[in-house]
CSV table of C-alpha atoms in Angstrom, one decimal:
chain,number,residue,atom,x,y,z
A,172,UNK,CA,-33.4,-23.2,-20.4
A,173,UNK,CA,-29.6,-23.8,-20.7
A,174,UNK,CA,-28.6,-27.6,-20.0
A,175,UNK,CA,-25.4,-28.4,-17.8
A,176,UNK,CA,-23.1,-31.0,-19.9
A,177,UNK,CA,-23.1,-33.6,-17.6
A,178,UNK,CA,-20.9,-36.4,-19.8
A,179,UNK,CA,-18.1,-37.6,-17.2
A,180,UNK,CA,-16.5,-40.6,-16.9
A,181,UNK,CA,-14.0,-41.8,-14.2
A,182,UNK,CA,-10.6,-41.7,-15.2
A,183,UNK,CA,-7.9,-44.3,-13.7
A,184,UNK,CA,-5.9,-41.5,-12.6
A,185,UNK,CA,-8.7,-40.5,-10.6
A,186,UNK,CA,-9.5,-37.6,-12.6
A,187,UNK,CA,-12.9,-36.8,-14.4
A,188,UNK,CA,-12.4,-37.3,-18.2
A,189,UNK,CA,-15.2,-35.1,-20.0
A,190,UNK,CA,-16.8,-35.6,-23.4
A,191,UNK,CA,-13.2,-34.4,-25.4
A,192,UNK,CA,-11.4,-36.8,-23.0
A,193,UNK,CA,-9.9,-33.8,-21.2
A,194,UNK,CA,-9.2,-35.0,-17.5
A,195,UNK,CA,-9.8,-32.4,-14.8
A,196,UNK,CA,-9.9,-33.0,-10.9
A,197,UNK,CA,-13.8,-31.9,-10.9
A,198,UNK,CA,-16.7,-33.7,-12.6
A,199,UNK,CA,-17.9,-32.2,-15.0
A,200,UNK,CA,-21.6,-30.7,-14.1
A,201,UNK,CA,-20.3,-29.7,-10.7
A,202,UNK,CA,-18.5,-26.6,-9.3
A,203,UNK,CA,-15.6,-25.2,-11.4
A,204,UNK,CA,-16.4,-27.3,-14.1
A,205,UNK,CA,-20.1,-26.2,-15.2
A,206,UNK,CA,-20.1,-26.1,-18.7
A,207,UNK,CA,-23.4,-25.9,-20.9
A,208,UNK,CA,-24.1,-27.2,-23.8
A,209,UNK,CA,-23.4,-25.9,-27.3
A,210,UNK,CA,-25.5,-23.1,-28.1
A,211,UNK,CA,-25.1,-20.9,-24.7
A,212,UNK,CA,-25.6,-17.3,-25.1
A,213,UNK,CA,-22.3,-15.5,-26.6
A,214,UNK,CA,-23.5,-12.2,-25.7
A,215,UNK,CA,-24.0,-9.4,-28.4
A,216,UNK,CA,-23.8,-10.5,-32.0
A,217,UNK,CA,-21.5,-9.9,-35.1
A,218,UNK,CA,-22.3,-6.6,-36.5
A,219,UNK,CA,-23.4,-4.8,-33.1
A,220,UNK,CA,-21.0,-2.3,-31.7
A,221,UNK,CA,-19.2,-3.5,-28.5
A,222,UNK,CA,-21.0,-2.6,-25.3
A,223,UNK,CA,-18.8,0.1,-23.3
A,224,UNK,CA,-16.5,-1.4,-20.9
A,225,UNK,CA,-15.3,0.7,-18.4
A,226,UNK,CA,-13.2,-1.2,-15.1
A,227,UNK,CA,-10.1,-0.6,-13.2
A,228,UNK,CA,-6.9,-2.5,-14.4
A,229,UNK,CA,-4.7,-4.4,-12.8
A,230,UNK,CA,-2.1,-1.1,-12.1
A,231,UNK,CA,-5.4,0.5,-11.0
A,232,UNK,CA,-6.1,2.6,-14.2
A,233,UNK,CA,-9.5,3.2,-15.1
A,234,UNK,CA,-10.3,2.4,-18.6
A,235,UNK,CA,-12.6,2.8,-21.2
A,236,UNK,CA,-12.3,0.2,-23.7
A,237,UNK,CA,-13.4,2.0,-26.7
A,238,UNK,CA,-11.3,5.1,-25.3
A,239,UNK,CA,-8.1,3.2,-24.9
A,240,UNK,CA,-8.2,1.5,-28.1
A,241,UNK,CA,-7.8,5.1,-29.4
A,242,UNK,CA,-9.7,4.1,-32.9
A,243,UNK,CA,-7.8,0.9,-33.7
A,244,UNK,CA,-9.4,-2.3,-33.7
A,245,UNK,CA,-9.1,-4.6,-30.6
A,246,UNK,CA,-9.4,-8.3,-29.3
A,247,UNK,CA,-11.6,-8.7,-25.9
A,248,UNK,CA,-10.8,-11.6,-23.9
A,249,UNK,CA,-13.4,-12.4,-21.1
A,250,UNK,CA,-11.7,-15.0,-19.3
A,251,UNK,CA,-12.4,-17.3,-16.4
A,252,UNK,CA,-9.9,-16.3,-13.7
A,253,UNK,CA,-6.2,-15.3,-13.1
A,254,UNK,CA,-6.1,-17.1,-9.5
A,255,UNK,CA,-7.8,-20.7,-10.4
B,163,UNK,CA,-6.1,-6.5,-26.3
B,164,UNK,CA,-8.4,-6.5,-22.9
B,165,UNK,CA,-8.7,-9.2,-21.0
B,166,UNK,CA,-11.8,-8.7,-17.9
B,167,UNK,CA,-12.4,-11.3,-15.2
B,168,UNK,CA,-14.2,-11.4,-12.5
B,169,UNK,CA,-11.1,-11.1,-10.1
B,170,UNK,CA,-10.0,-8.7,-7.3
B,171,UNK,CA,-7.9,-6.1,-8.8
B,172,UNK,CA,-4.7,-7.1,-6.5
B,173,UNK,CA,-5.0,-10.2,-7.9
B,174,UNK,CA,-4.7,-9.5,-11.6
B,175,UNK,CA,-1.8,-7.4,-10.9
B,176,UNK,CA,0.0,-10.0,-8.8
B,177,UNK,CA,-0.8,-11.8,-12.1
B,178,UNK,CA,0.3,-9.6,-14.4
B,179,UNK,CA,3.8,-8.9,-12.6
B,180,UNK,CA,4.4,-12.3,-12.4
B,181,UNK,CA,3.7,-13.5,-16.3
B,182,UNK,CA,4.6,-9.9,-17.7
B,183,UNK,CA,1.6,-9.3,-18.8
B,184,UNK,CA,1.5,-6.0,-20.9
B,185,UNK,CA,-2.1,-5.4,-21.7
B,186,UNK,CA,-4.6,-4.3,-19.5
B,187,UNK,CA,-6.3,-7.0,-17.5
B,188,UNK,CA,-9.9,-5.5,-16.2
B,189,UNK,CA,-11.2,-6.5,-13.0
B,190,UNK,CA,-15.4,-6.8,-13.0
B,191,UNK,CA,-15.3,-8.2,-9.0
B,192,UNK,CA,-19.3,-8.2,-8.8
B,193,UNK,CA,-19.3,-9.5,-12.4
B,194,UNK,CA,-21.5,-6.7,-13.3
B,195,UNK,CA,-19.8,-6.2,-17.0
B,196,UNK,CA,-20.3,-10.0,-17.9
B,197,UNK,CA,-23.8,-9.8,-16.5
B,198,UNK,CA,-24.3,-7.0,-18.9
B,199,UNK,CA,-23.1,-8.8,-22.0
B,200,UNK,CA,-25.5,-11.6,-21.0
B,201,UNK,CA,-22.7,-14.0,-20.8
B,202,UNK,CA,-22.6,-14.9,-17.1
B,203,UNK,CA,-22.4,-18.5,-16.1
B,204,UNK,CA,-25.8,-19.0,-14.6
B,205,UNK,CA,-25.5,-22.8,-14.2
B,206,UNK,CA,-23.5,-22.2,-11.2
B,207,UNK,CA,-25.2,-21.5,-8.4
B,208,UNK,CA,-24.7,-18.1,-6.7
B,209,UNK,CA,-23.6,-19.7,-3.2
B,210,UNK,CA,-21.5,-21.7,-5.1
B,211,UNK,CA,-18.3,-20.0,-3.6
B,212,UNK,CA,-15.7,-19.3,-5.1
B,213,UNK,CA,-17.1,-20.4,-8.9
B,214,UNK,CA,-20.1,-18.4,-9.3
B,215,UNK,CA,-19.5,-15.0,-11.1
B,216,UNK,CA,-17.5,-16.0,-13.7
B,217,UNK,CA,-18.8,-15.7,-17.7
B,218,UNK,CA,-18.9,-18.1,-20.7
B,219,UNK,CA,-15.3,-17.7,-21.5
B,220,UNK,CA,-15.1,-16.1,-25.0
B,221,UNK,CA,-13.8,-13.3,-27.2
B,222,UNK,CA,-14.8,-10.3,-29.4
B,223,UNK,CA,-13.0,-9.2,-32.3
B,224,UNK,CA,-13.9,-5.2,-32.9
B,225,UNK,CA,-12.6,-3.3,-36.0
B,226,UNK,CA,-11.9,0.1,-35.9
B,227,UNK,CA,-15.5,1.4,-35.4
B,228,UNK,CA,-15.7,-0.8,-32.4
B,229,UNK,CA,-18.2,-3.3,-34.2
B,230,UNK,CA,-17.8,-6.9,-33.3
B,231,UNK,CA,-16.5,-8.8,-36.6
B,232,UNK,CA,-15.4,-12.0,-34.8
B,233,UNK,CA,-16.7,-14.0,-31.7
B,234,UNK,CA,-14.6,-17.3,-30.3
B,235,UNK,CA,-16.4,-18.9,-27.8
B,236,UNK,CA,-16.6,-22.4,-26.7
B,237,UNK,CA,-18.9,-24.6,-24.5
B,238,UNK,CA,-16.0,-26.1,-23.2
B,239,UNK,CA,-13.7,-24.4,-20.4
B,240,UNK,CA,-10.6,-26.6,-21.4
B,241,UNK,CA,-11.0,-25.6,-25.0
B,242,UNK,CA,-10.0,-21.9,-26.2
B,243,UNK,CA,-9.2,-20.4,-29.6
B,244,UNK,CA,-5.7,-19.6,-30.3
B,245,UNK,CA,-3.9,-16.7,-30.3
B,246,UNK,CA,-3.5,-16.8,-34.5
B,247,UNK,CA,-6.8,-17.4,-34.9
B,248,UNK,CA,-7.8,-14.3,-32.9
B,249,UNK,CA,-5.0,-12.0,-34.8
B,250,UNK,CA,-5.7,-13.2,-37.6
B,251,UNK,CA,-9.4,-12.4,-37.1
B,252,UNK,CA,-8.3,-8.6,-36.1
B,253,UNK,CA,-6.4,-7.9,-39.1
B,254,UNK,CA,-9.0,-9.6,-41.3
B,255,UNK,CA,-5.8,-11.9,-42.5
B,256,UNK,CA,-7.1,-14.7,-45.1
B,257,UNK,CA,-5.0,-18.0,-46.2
B,258,UNK,CA,-3.1,-17.4,-49.5
B,259,UNK,CA,-3.3,-20.2,-51.9
B,260,UNK,CA,-0.2,-20.4,-53.9
B,261,UNK,CA,-1.2,-20.1,-58.0
B,262,UNK,CA,-0.6,-23.2,-59.6
B,263,UNK,CA,2.1,-23.2,-62.5
B,264,UNK,CA,-0.7,-24.6,-64.7
B,265,UNK,CA,-4.1,-24.8,-64.1
B,266,UNK,CA,-5.4,-28.0,-63.2
B,267,UNK,CA,-7.2,-30.6,-65.3
B,268,UNK,CA,-9.0,-32.5,-62.3
B,269,UNK,CA,-9.9,-31.7,-58.9
B,270,UNK,CA,-7.3,-32.1,-56.7
B,271,UNK,CA,-7.0,-31.7,-52.8
B,272,UNK,CA,-4.5,-31.2,-49.9
B,273,UNK,CA,-4.8,-31.0,-46.1
B,274,UNK,CA,-2.3,-28.6,-44.5
B,275,UNK,CA,-2.2,-27.3,-40.6
B,276,UNK,CA,-2.6,-23.7,-39.6
B,277,UNK,CA,-0.1,-23.4,-37.0
B,278,UNK,CA,3.0,-25.0,-36.0
B,279,UNK,CA,2.0,-26.9,-33.2
B,280,UNK,CA,-1.2,-28.5,-31.6
B,281,UNK,CA,-1.4,-27.7,-27.7
B,282,UNK,CA,-3.5,-29.1,-25.3
B,283,UNK,CA,-6.9,-27.8,-25.3
B,284,UNK,CA,-5.6,-24.8,-28.0
B,285,UNK,CA,-7.6,-24.8,-30.9
B,286,UNK,CA,-6.0,-24.7,-34.6
B,287,UNK,CA,-7.4,-25.0,-37.7
B,288,UNK,CA,-6.6,-27.9,-40.5
B,289,UNK,CA,-7.3,-26.2,-44.2
B,290,UNK,CA,-8.3,-28.8,-46.9
B,291,UNK,CA,-7.5,-26.7,-50.3
B,292,UNK,CA,-9.8,-28.4,-53.0
B,293,UNK,CA,-9.0,-27.0,-56.6
B,294,UNK,CA,-11.6,-26.7,-59.0
B,295,UNK,CA,-10.3,-26.6,-62.6
B,296,UNK,CA,-13.0,-24.1,-64.5
B,297,UNK,CA,-16.2,-24.8,-65.5
B,298,UNK,CA,-16.2,-28.0,-62.7
B,299,UNK,CA,-17.6,-27.8,-59.5
B,300,UNK,CA,-18.3,-29.7,-56.5
B,301,UNK,CA,-21.8,-30.3,-54.7
B,302,UNK,CA,-22.3,-28.5,-51.3
B,303,UNK,CA,-25.6,-28.1,-49.4
B,304,UNK,CA,-28.4,-29.3,-50.3
B,305,UNK,CA,-26.6,-32.4,-52.4
B,306,UNK,CA,-28.7,-33.5,-55.2
B,307,UNK,CA,-29.9,-36.9,-55.4
B,308,UNK,CA,-27.3,-39.8,-56.1
B,309,UNK,CA,-24.4,-37.1,-55.8
B,310,UNK,CA,-21.4,-37.4,-53.3
B,311,UNK,CA,-21.5,-34.5,-50.7
B,312,UNK,CA,-18.2,-32.7,-50.4
B,313,UNK,CA,-17.0,-34.0,-46.9
B,314,UNK,CA,-14.2,-34.3,-44.5
B,315,UNK,CA,-14.3,-37.4,-42.2
B,316,UNK,CA,-11.9,-38.4,-39.4
B,317,UNK,CA,-10.7,-42.2,-38.0
B,318,UNK,CA,-11.4,-43.0,-34.8
B,319,UNK,CA,-8.7,-41.7,-32.3
B,320,UNK,CA,-9.0,-41.2,-28.7
B,321,UNK,CA,-6.6,-38.3,-28.6
B,322,UNK,CA,-7.9,-36.0,-31.3
B,323,UNK,CA,-11.0,-33.5,-30.8
B,324,UNK,CA,-12.3,-32.1,-33.9
B,325,UNK,CA,-15.5,-29.5,-34.2
B,326,UNK,CA,-17.8,-29.3,-37.4
B,327,UNK,CA,-16.1,-28.1,-41.0
B,328,UNK,CA,-16.4,-24.4,-41.6
B,329,UNK,CA,-16.8,-24.3,-45.3
B,330,UNK,CA,-17.1,-21.4,-47.2
B,331,UNK,CA,-20.4,-20.0,-48.9
B,332,UNK,CA,-21.4,-22.0,-52.4
B,333,UNK,CA,-22.6,-20.3,-55.4
B,334,UNK,CA,-25.7,-20.9,-57.4
B,335,UNK,CA,-25.2,-22.4,-60.5
B,336,UNK,CA,-27.7,-22.7,-63.1
B,337,UNK,CA,-27.2,-26.1,-65.3
B,338,UNK,CA,-27.0,-25.3,-69.2
B,339,UNK,CA,-28.9,-28.3,-70.3
B,340,UNK,CA,-32.0,-29.0,-67.8
B,341,UNK,CA,-31.8,-25.3,-66.1
B,342,UNK,CA,-31.6,-26.9,-62.5
B,343,UNK,CA,-30.3,-24.8,-60.0
B,344,UNK,CA,-27.4,-26.4,-57.8
B,345,UNK,CA,-25.8,-25.0,-54.6
B,346,UNK,CA,-21.5,-25.6,-55.7
B,347,UNK,CA,-18.3,-24.7,-54.8
B,348,UNK,CA,-15.7,-24.0,-57.6
B,349,UNK,CA,-12.1,-22.4,-58.0
B,350,UNK,CA,-9.9,-23.1,-54.7
B,351,UNK,CA,-12.3,-24.2,-52.1
B,352,UNK,CA,-10.9,-23.6,-48.5
B,353,UNK,CA,-12.4,-25.5,-45.7
B,354,UNK,CA,-11.6,-25.2,-42.5
B,355,UNK,CA,-11.9,-27.9,-39.4
B,356,UNK,CA,-10.8,-26.8,-36.0
B,357,UNK,CA,-8.9,-29.1,-34.1
B,358,UNK,CA,-7.2,-29.8,-31.2
B,359,UNK,CA,-6.1,-32.6,-28.7
B,360,UNK,CA,-6.5,-34.1,-25.2
B,361,UNK,CA,-2.9,-35.5,-25.2
B,362,UNK,CA,-4.2,-39.3,-25.3
B,363,UNK,CA,-2.7,-40.0,-28.6
B,364,UNK,CA,0.5,-38.1,-28.5
B,365,UNK,CA,3.0,-40.6,-29.7
B,366,UNK,CA,6.9,-40.2,-29.3
B,367,UNK,CA,9.2,-40.1,-32.6
B,368,UNK,CA,12.4,-41.9,-32.4
B,369,UNK,CA,14.3,-37.8,-32.7
B,370,UNK,CA,12.5,-37.7,-29.4
B,371,UNK,CA,10.0,-35.3,-31.1
B,372,UNK,CA,6.0,-35.5,-30.1
B,373,UNK,CA,3.4,-35.5,-32.7
B,374,UNK,CA,-0.5,-36.3,-33.2
B,375,UNK,CA,-1.6,-38.0,-36.0
B,376,UNK,CA,-4.6,-36.9,-37.7
B,377,UNK,CA,-5.8,-38.9,-40.5
B,378,UNK,CA,-9.1,-39.6,-42.7
B,379,UNK,CA,-10.8,-39.3,-46.0
B,380,UNK,CA,-11.6,-36.3,-47.9
B,381,UNK,CA,-14.8,-37.1,-50.4
B,382,UNK,CA,-15.9,-35.5,-53.2
B,383,UNK,CA,-17.5,-35.6,-56.9
B,384,UNK,CA,-16.9,-33.3,-59.6
B,385,UNK,CA,-19.2,-32.6,-62.4
B,386,UNK,CA,-19.7,-29.9,-65.5
B,387,UNK,CA,-22.7,-29.0,-67.1
B,388,UNK,CA,-22.7,-32.3,-68.9
B,389,UNK,CA,-20.6,-34.9,-67.3
B,390,UNK,CA,-19.8,-35.7,-63.4
B,391,UNK,CA,-16.6,-37.8,-62.8
B,392,UNK,CA,-16.8,-41.0,-60.2
B,393,UNK,CA,-16.7,-40.0,-56.4
B,394,UNK,CA,-13.5,-39.6,-55.3
B,395,UNK,CA,-12.4,-40.8,-51.5
B,396,UNK,CA,-8.8,-39.2,-50.8
B,397,UNK,CA,-7.2,-40.9,-47.4
B,398,UNK,CA,-4.7,-37.9,-46.1
B,399,UNK,CA,-2.6,-38.3,-42.9
B,400,UNK,CA,-0.6,-35.7,-41.4
B,401,UNK,CA,1.7,-35.8,-38.0
B,402,UNK,CA,1.1,-32.6,-36.5
B,403,UNK,CA,3.9,-31.5,-33.8
B,404,UNK,CA,2.3,-31.9,-30.0
B,405,UNK,CA,2.5,-29.9,-27.5
B,406,UNK,CA,1.4,-31.3,-23.9
B,407,UNK,CA,1.1,-28.0,-22.3
B,408,UNK,CA,-1.9,-25.9,-22.8
B,409,UNK,CA,-0.1,-22.5,-22.2
B,410,UNK,CA,3.0,-23.5,-24.4
B,411,UNK,CA,4.2,-20.2,-24.9
B,412,UNK,CA,3.1,-18.6,-21.7
B,413,UNK,CA,6.2,-18.2,-19.2
B,414,UNK,CA,6.6,-16.6,-15.6
B,415,UNK,CA,8.5,-14.0,-16.2
B,416,UNK,CA,12.3,-13.9,-15.1
B,417,UNK,CA,12.9,-12.9,-11.6
B,418,UNK,CA,9.3,-12.4,-10.5
B,419,UNK,CA,7.3,-13.0,-7.6
B,420,UNK,CA,5.0,-16.2,-7.5
B,421,UNK,CA,1.4,-14.5,-7.1
B,422,UNK,CA,-0.1,-16.0,-3.8
B,423,UNK,CA,-2.8,-18.2,-5.4
B,424,UNK,CA,-4.1,-19.4,-1.9
B,425,UNK,CA,-4.6,-16.1,-0.3
B,426,UNK,CA,-6.4,-14.7,-3.5
B,427,UNK,CA,-8.7,-17.7,-3.6
B,428,UNK,CA,-9.6,-17.3,-0.2
B,429,UNK,CA,-10.5,-14.1,-0.6
B,430,UNK,CA,-12.8,-14.7,-3.9
B,431,UNK,CA,-13.9,-17.8,-1.7
B,432,UNK,CA,-14.9,-15.6,1.4
B,433,UNK,CA,-15.9,-12.2,-0.8
B,434,UNK,CA,-20.0,-13.1,-1.8
B,435,UNK,CA,-20.8,-14.3,1.7
B,436,UNK,CA,-20.5,-11.1,2.8
B,437,UNK,CA,-23.6,-9.5,3.3
B,438,UNK,CA,-24.5,-7.2,0.2
C-alpha cells in the first residue's frame, strides 16, 4: 500500500513548504501535490526492454518509440503536464 | 528523446510551438501508457480533476537494443534530474580522473561539482574523489569494528537538499596476516552525491553573482595489510553558482505564440467528467 507524503508546513508567504523546503501553493498530500513516500513504483526495471510505446505526437504523427529511434539509444521522459 | 504526458495533443502542440520543442511530445490523454508502465499516480483520486492521470514522473534511458540502462525517478515532483545526467547515462560517459604526476603517499580527497550551476529543484552531483595509494584501502560497509567508515556529512543548511551518496562497489580484500575478509575501496574512488537547493540559502556576492554554499566533512580511515592510519576528518566548502529558476535553459521561442493555458486547463478538467 502506497503512502502519501504528508509533511507540510505553512510558510509566511502563504504557500506550503514540503520536506525539502520547496514552497508551493498547494499543501503537500492534496490535489496536484500528491507525492508518494520514497520507494514508489517506477515501472519496468533496468535490464528489461522498454515496453512498446505507440502514441500520437504533438504534430499529429503516430510515433512508435522503438521504430522512431531507428536503432539508436534514447531517453524517454514521463512528465507531469505541459499545461500545469 | 521522447517525452510523454497525459496532455491532449492540441495542448502539446501549443507547448511545442511556444518553446520550440524539437523532439516528439507524446499524448496519452487516457493515461493508458502511463498505467501500462505501472507508474500512474494512484494516490490521487480518480475524481480529482484535472490532476488525476499523471504519472510518478521519471525518465528511462535505453540503449540501442531498447534495454533500460538507467532510470531517474524522484518521489517529489519539485525535484528532477538534470539534462546532463540523462545525457551522460545515455552515452555511458563516466567522470575522467586526471592522473597524478606522482603516486600519492597518503590518501587525498577532494570535492568538486559536476556542473556549472545549481538550479532550484534540479539535481546535480557533487563528486568526492578519494585517491588511495597502492597497497592501502578505505572501508566500505560492513565496516570492521573500531574502524571509521568512508563517509560524507553535510553541515546543516536550510537551503541545501542532499540525497544518499552513491558509492562505487567495494572490492573484497583478504588481509595477508589474519586471512580476514574485508569490503574495501582501493585506487581512485569517486562518490556521487545528488544535491539540489530550494532557494532559501542563496547568497549574493559583491560582484552580483549568486551562490549556494555547500559545506561538510569527509571522513575516512586508511589501512594497509599491517597498519591503520589515524582516522581523518577533512572539512570541505564550495560556493556553487545558484540559479533561482528551475528551468534556466528553457526559454520561449522568440516570436512564438503563448499557449492558452486556461483553455487547455479547463478542457483537462472537463474531459474526465464526461460519461465514459
